[in-house]
Amino acid sequence: MTHMLAELNAQADRSIAAMKAAAEAARRDHAAAELTRHMLLTTARFADLGRAGAIEAVVADWLGAWHLKRDEWPEIAAEMEALTGAFFDYIATPSDATDQAVRDAWAALKAAHDTPERTLEDQMAWRSMCAHGWWGEVNPAPPGYRDHDTARPTAPFWTKSCPPECLG
C-alpha cells in the first residue's frame, strides 16, 4: 500500500509539472496575443500616414519599445515591415485573405527571428516595455535583456522556497 505522504507527494509532483507546463503555455500564448494586439492597434494609430508611413512609424515604435536598433536587426526589421504591411492591409480590408497574409507574415517573422535561445514571444516578455509582470515570474529574462529593470524576477516563482521557519 502506498502511504499517504508518498501518495500526496506524487500527486503534488504531477500537479506542479502540469502547472509549470500550463504557465509556460499561457505566457507564450499571452505574449503572442499581446504582440499582435499591439501591432494591430499601433498600425491603426498610424494608418493616416499611408501604408509606407505607417510601416515606418510602427517598426520604429516596435524597435523602440524593445530597446533595439534597426541596424542591429536588419533582417528582423524587414520581416516586421512585412508584418506591419499585412496588418495595414487587414485594417483597410478585413477578410480571410488579409488575415492569411497576416498569418503568413507572422510565420515569416518567426522563421527569421526565432532561435533555440529565444522566440518572438520571449522577446515580447523579456524586452518590451509593454511586458506583463507575471511573464517574468514564469520565465525570467536572461541577463542582458532587462538589466535596466532591477526589480525583474530572476527565477520562476515555483523555485522560491519557503521561509526557514516553515522547515521546522
mmCIF file of C-alpha atoms in Angstrom:
data_model
loop_
_atom_site.group_PDB
_atom_site.id
_atom_site.type_symbol
_atom_site.label_atom_id
_atom_site.label_comp_id
_atom_site.label_asym_id
_atom_site.label_seq_id
_atom_site.Cartn_x
_atom_site.Cartn_y
_atom_site.Cartn_z
ATOM 1 C CA MET A 1 0.000 0.000 0.000
ATOM 2 C CA THR A 2 1.239 3.492 -0.851
ATOM 3 C CA HIS A 3 1.465 5.592 2.252
ATOM 4 C CA MET A 4 -0.355 8.893 2.400
ATOM 5 C CA LEU A 5 2.736 11.114 2.329
ATOM 6 C CA ALA A 6 4.174 9.329 -0.714
ATOM 7 C CA GLU A 7 0.801 9.481 -2.460
ATOM 8 C CA LEU A 8 0.360 13.186 -1.749
ATOM 9 C CA ASN A 9 3.945 13.943 -2.845
ATOM 10 C CA ALA A 10 3.447 12.050 -6.104
ATOM 11 C CA GLN A 11 0.177 13.874 -6.780
ATOM 12 C CA ALA A 12 1.812 17.203 -5.948
ATOM 13 C CA ASP A 13 4.686 16.459 -8.338
ATOM 14 C CA ARG A 14 2.205 15.679 -11.146
ATOM 15 C CA SER A 15 0.195 18.824 -10.402
ATOM 16 C CA ILE A 16 3.301 21.016 -10.255
ATOM 17 C CA ALA A 17 4.537 19.642 -13.591
ATOM 18 C CA ALA A 18 1.120 20.355 -15.160
ATOM 19 C CA MET A 19 1.085 23.859 -13.635
ATOM 20 C CA LYS A 20 4.559 24.634 -14.992
ATOM 21 C CA ALA A 21 3.587 23.465 -18.485
ATOM 22 C CA ALA A 22 0.330 25.439 -18.352
ATOM 23 C CA ALA A 23 2.121 28.563 -17.084
ATOM 24 C CA GLU A 24 4.723 28.350 -19.870
ATOM 25 C CA ALA A 25 1.994 27.892 -22.497
ATOM 26 C CA ALA A 26 -0.058 30.763 -21.042
ATOM 27 C CA ARG A 27 2.972 33.073 -21.043
ATOM 28 C CA ARG A 28 3.870 32.160 -24.636
ATOM 29 C CA ASP A 29 0.289 32.471 -25.911
ATOM 30 C CA HIS A 30 -0.428 35.687 -23.997
ATOM 31 C CA ALA A 31 2.805 37.300 -25.205
ATOM 32 C CA ALA A 32 1.927 36.372 -28.815
ATOM 33 C CA ALA A 33 -1.602 37.730 -28.398
ATOM 34 C CA GLU A 34 -0.311 40.952 -26.842
ATOM 35 C CA LEU A 35 2.299 41.423 -29.548
ATOM 36 C CA THR A 36 -0.252 41.008 -32.333
ATOM 37 C CA ARG A 37 -2.763 43.224 -30.493
ATOM 38 C CA HIS A 38 -0.120 45.934 -30.117
ATOM 39 C CA MET A 39 0.824 45.585 -33.781
ATOM 40 C CA LEU A 40 -2.795 45.915 -34.882
ATOM 41 C CA LEU A 41 -3.524 48.910 -32.636
ATOM 42 C CA THR A 42 -0.257 50.685 -33.455
ATOM 43 C CA THR A 43 -0.751 50.134 -37.177
ATOM 44 C CA ALA A 44 -4.281 51.537 -36.894
ATOM 45 C CA ARG A 45 -2.943 54.532 -34.943
ATOM 46 C CA PHE A 46 -0.527 55.363 -37.782
ATOM 47 C CA ALA A 47 -2.850 54.393 -40.662
ATOM 48 C CA ASP A 48 -3.428 58.031 -41.614
ATOM 49 C CA LEU A 49 0.251 58.189 -42.659
ATOM 50 C CA GLY A 50 -0.487 55.829 -45.537
ATOM 51 C CA ARG A 51 0.907 52.335 -45.933
ATOM 52 C CA ALA A 52 4.611 53.260 -46.233
ATOM 53 C CA GLY A 53 4.407 55.885 -43.470
ATOM 54 C CA ALA A 54 2.569 53.536 -41.134
ATOM 55 C CA ILE A 55 5.089 50.771 -41.734
ATOM 56 C CA GLU A 56 7.992 53.086 -40.933
ATOM 57 C CA ALA A 57 6.294 54.506 -37.829
ATOM 58 C CA VAL A 58 5.227 51.114 -36.463
ATOM 59 C CA VAL A 59 8.626 49.493 -36.961
ATOM 60 C CA ALA A 60 10.329 52.462 -35.282
ATOM 61 C CA ASP A 61 7.820 52.262 -32.415
ATOM 62 C CA TRP A 62 8.311 48.496 -32.072
ATOM 63 C CA LEU A 63 12.107 48.685 -32.110
ATOM 64 C CA GLY A 64 11.964 51.473 -29.533
ATOM 65 C CA ALA A 65 9.647 49.511 -27.248
ATOM 66 C CA TRP A 66 12.007 46.548 -27.441
ATOM 67 C CA HIS A 67 15.135 48.665 -26.931
ATOM 68 C CA LEU A 68 16.602 47.582 -30.292
ATOM 69 C CA LYS A 69 18.379 49.454 -33.087
ATOM 70 C CA ARG A 70 17.326 48.840 -36.692
ATOM 71 C CA ASP A 71 20.897 48.393 -37.955
ATOM 72 C CA GLU A 72 21.500 45.664 -35.349
ATOM 73 C CA TRP A 73 18.444 43.677 -36.501
ATOM 74 C CA PRO A 74 18.043 44.403 -40.250
ATOM 75 C CA GLU A 75 16.587 41.023 -41.227
ATOM 76 C CA ILE A 76 14.129 41.165 -38.336
ATOM 77 C CA ALA A 77 13.164 44.760 -39.149
ATOM 78 C CA ALA A 78 12.486 43.746 -42.777
ATOM 79 C CA GLU A 79 10.122 40.974 -41.667
ATOM 80 C CA MET A 80 8.462 43.332 -39.179
ATOM 81 C CA GLU A 81 7.893 45.744 -42.066
ATOM 82 C CA ALA A 82 6.175 42.936 -43.988
ATOM 83 C CA LEU A 83 4.040 42.073 -40.959
ATOM 84 C CA THR A 84 3.092 45.707 -40.471
ATOM 85 C CA GLY A 85 2.136 45.957 -44.144
ATOM 86 C CA ALA A 86 -0.053 42.889 -43.741
ATOM 87 C CA PHE A 87 -1.707 44.449 -40.680
ATOM 88 C CA PHE A 88 -2.216 47.683 -42.626
ATOM 89 C CA ASP A 89 -3.948 45.765 -45.416
ATOM 90 C CA TYR A 90 -6.034 43.839 -42.868
ATOM 91 C CA ILE A 91 -7.188 47.078 -41.223
ATOM 92 C CA ALA A 92 -8.132 48.538 -44.611
ATOM 93 C CA THR A 93 -9.956 45.398 -45.768
ATOM 94 C CA PRO A 94 -10.518 42.733 -43.120
ATOM 95 C CA SER A 95 -11.026 39.426 -44.914
ATOM 96 C CA ASP A 96 -9.899 35.841 -44.881
ATOM 97 C CA ALA A 97 -7.257 36.748 -47.469
ATOM 98 C CA THR A 98 -5.793 39.645 -45.464
ATOM 99 C CA ASP A 99 -5.964 37.555 -42.285
ATOM 100 C CA GLN A 100 -3.994 34.843 -44.094
ATOM 101 C CA ALA A 101 -1.450 37.441 -45.181
ATOM 102 C CA VAL A 102 -1.006 38.463 -41.515
ATOM 103 C CA ARG A 103 -0.565 34.801 -40.564
ATOM 104 C CA ASP A 104 1.988 34.275 -43.334
ATOM 105 C CA ALA A 105 3.918 37.412 -42.367
ATOM 106 C CA TRP A 106 3.861 36.336 -38.698
ATOM 107 C CA ALA A 107 5.256 32.918 -39.676
ATOM 108 C CA ALA A 108 7.978 34.564 -41.797
ATOM 109 C CA LEU A 109 8.952 36.899 -38.944
ATOM 110 C CA LYS A 110 9.140 33.973 -36.525
ATOM 111 C CA ALA A 111 11.223 31.985 -39.033
ATOM 112 C CA ALA A 112 13.680 34.877 -39.383
ATOM 113 C CA HIS A 113 13.755 35.693 -35.686
ATOM 114 C CA ASP A 114 13.296 32.581 -33.575
ATOM 115 C CA THR A 115 16.276 30.571 -32.409
ATOM 116 C CA PRO A 116 16.627 27.826 -29.809
ATOM 117 C CA GLU A 117 17.561 30.584 -27.335
ATOM 118 C CA ARG A 118 14.675 32.992 -27.998
ATOM 119 C CA THR A 119 11.313 33.410 -29.692
ATOM 120 C CA LEU A 120 9.229 36.442 -30.585
ATOM 121 C CA GLU A 121 7.146 35.653 -27.533
ATOM 122 C CA ASP A 122 10.311 35.621 -25.413
ATOM 123 C CA GLN A 123 11.384 38.974 -26.825
ATOM 124 C CA MET A 124 7.943 40.416 -26.056
ATOM 125 C CA ALA A 125 8.227 39.145 -22.491
ATOM 126 C CA TRP A 126 11.901 39.947 -21.965
ATOM 127 C CA ARG A 127 12.435 43.198 -23.888
ATOM 128 C CA SER A 128 9.183 45.036 -24.311
ATOM 129 C CA MET A 129 8.251 47.928 -22.094
ATOM 130 C CA CYS A 130 4.720 46.512 -22.527
ATOM 131 C CA ALA A 131 5.590 43.170 -20.896
ATOM 132 C CA HIS A 132 3.166 41.911 -18.268
ATOM 133 C CA GLY A 133 4.914 41.391 -14.939
ATOM 134 C CA TRP A 134 3.695 37.850 -14.412
ATOM 135 C CA TRP A 135 5.504 36.717 -17.581
ATOM 136 C CA GLY A 136 8.830 37.150 -15.799
ATOM 137 C CA GLU A 137 7.531 35.186 -12.834
ATOM 138 C CA VAL A 138 7.093 32.221 -15.210
ATOM 139 C CA ASN A 139 10.132 32.643 -17.461
ATOM 140 C CA PRO A 140 12.502 35.408 -16.320
ATOM 141 C CA ALA A 141 14.573 37.394 -18.771
ATOM 142 C CA PRO A 142 18.143 36.181 -19.061
ATOM 143 C CA PRO A 143 20.949 38.607 -18.197
ATOM 144 C CA GLY A 144 21.268 41.379 -20.756
ATOM 145 C CA TYR A 145 17.580 41.695 -21.574
ATOM 146 C CA ARG A 146 16.041 43.796 -18.828
ATOM 147 C CA ASP A 147 19.104 44.891 -16.939
ATOM 148 C CA HIS A 148 17.531 48.346 -16.661
ATOM 149 C CA ASP A 149 14.767 46.740 -14.551
ATOM 150 C CA THR A 150 16.355 45.883 -11.216
ATOM 151 C CA ALA A 151 13.042 44.645 -9.807
ATOM 152 C CA ARG A 152 12.649 41.995 -12.518
ATOM 153 C CA PRO A 153 12.271 38.392 -11.423
ATOM 154 C CA THR A 154 15.403 36.308 -11.782
ATOM 155 C CA ALA A 155 13.831 32.876 -11.264
ATOM 156 C CA PRO A 156 10.442 31.272 -11.891
ATOM 157 C CA PHE A 157 8.061 31.679 -8.986
ATOM 158 C CA TRP A 158 7.956 27.931 -8.338
ATOM 159 C CA THR A 159 11.661 27.899 -7.417
ATOM 160 C CA LYS A 160 11.149 30.230 -4.471
ATOM 161 C CA SER A 161 11.463 28.389 -1.191
ATOM 162 C CA CYS A 162 9.501 28.755 1.974
ATOM 163 C CA PRO A 163 10.936 30.783 4.859
ATOM 164 C CA PRO A 164 13.265 28.886 7.248
ATOM 165 C CA GLU A 165 10.623 28.799 9.989
ATOM 166 C CA CYS A 166 8.449 26.583 7.743
ATOM 167 C CA LEU A 167 11.110 23.918 7.553
ATOM 168 C CA GLY A 168 10.501 23.067 11.185
#
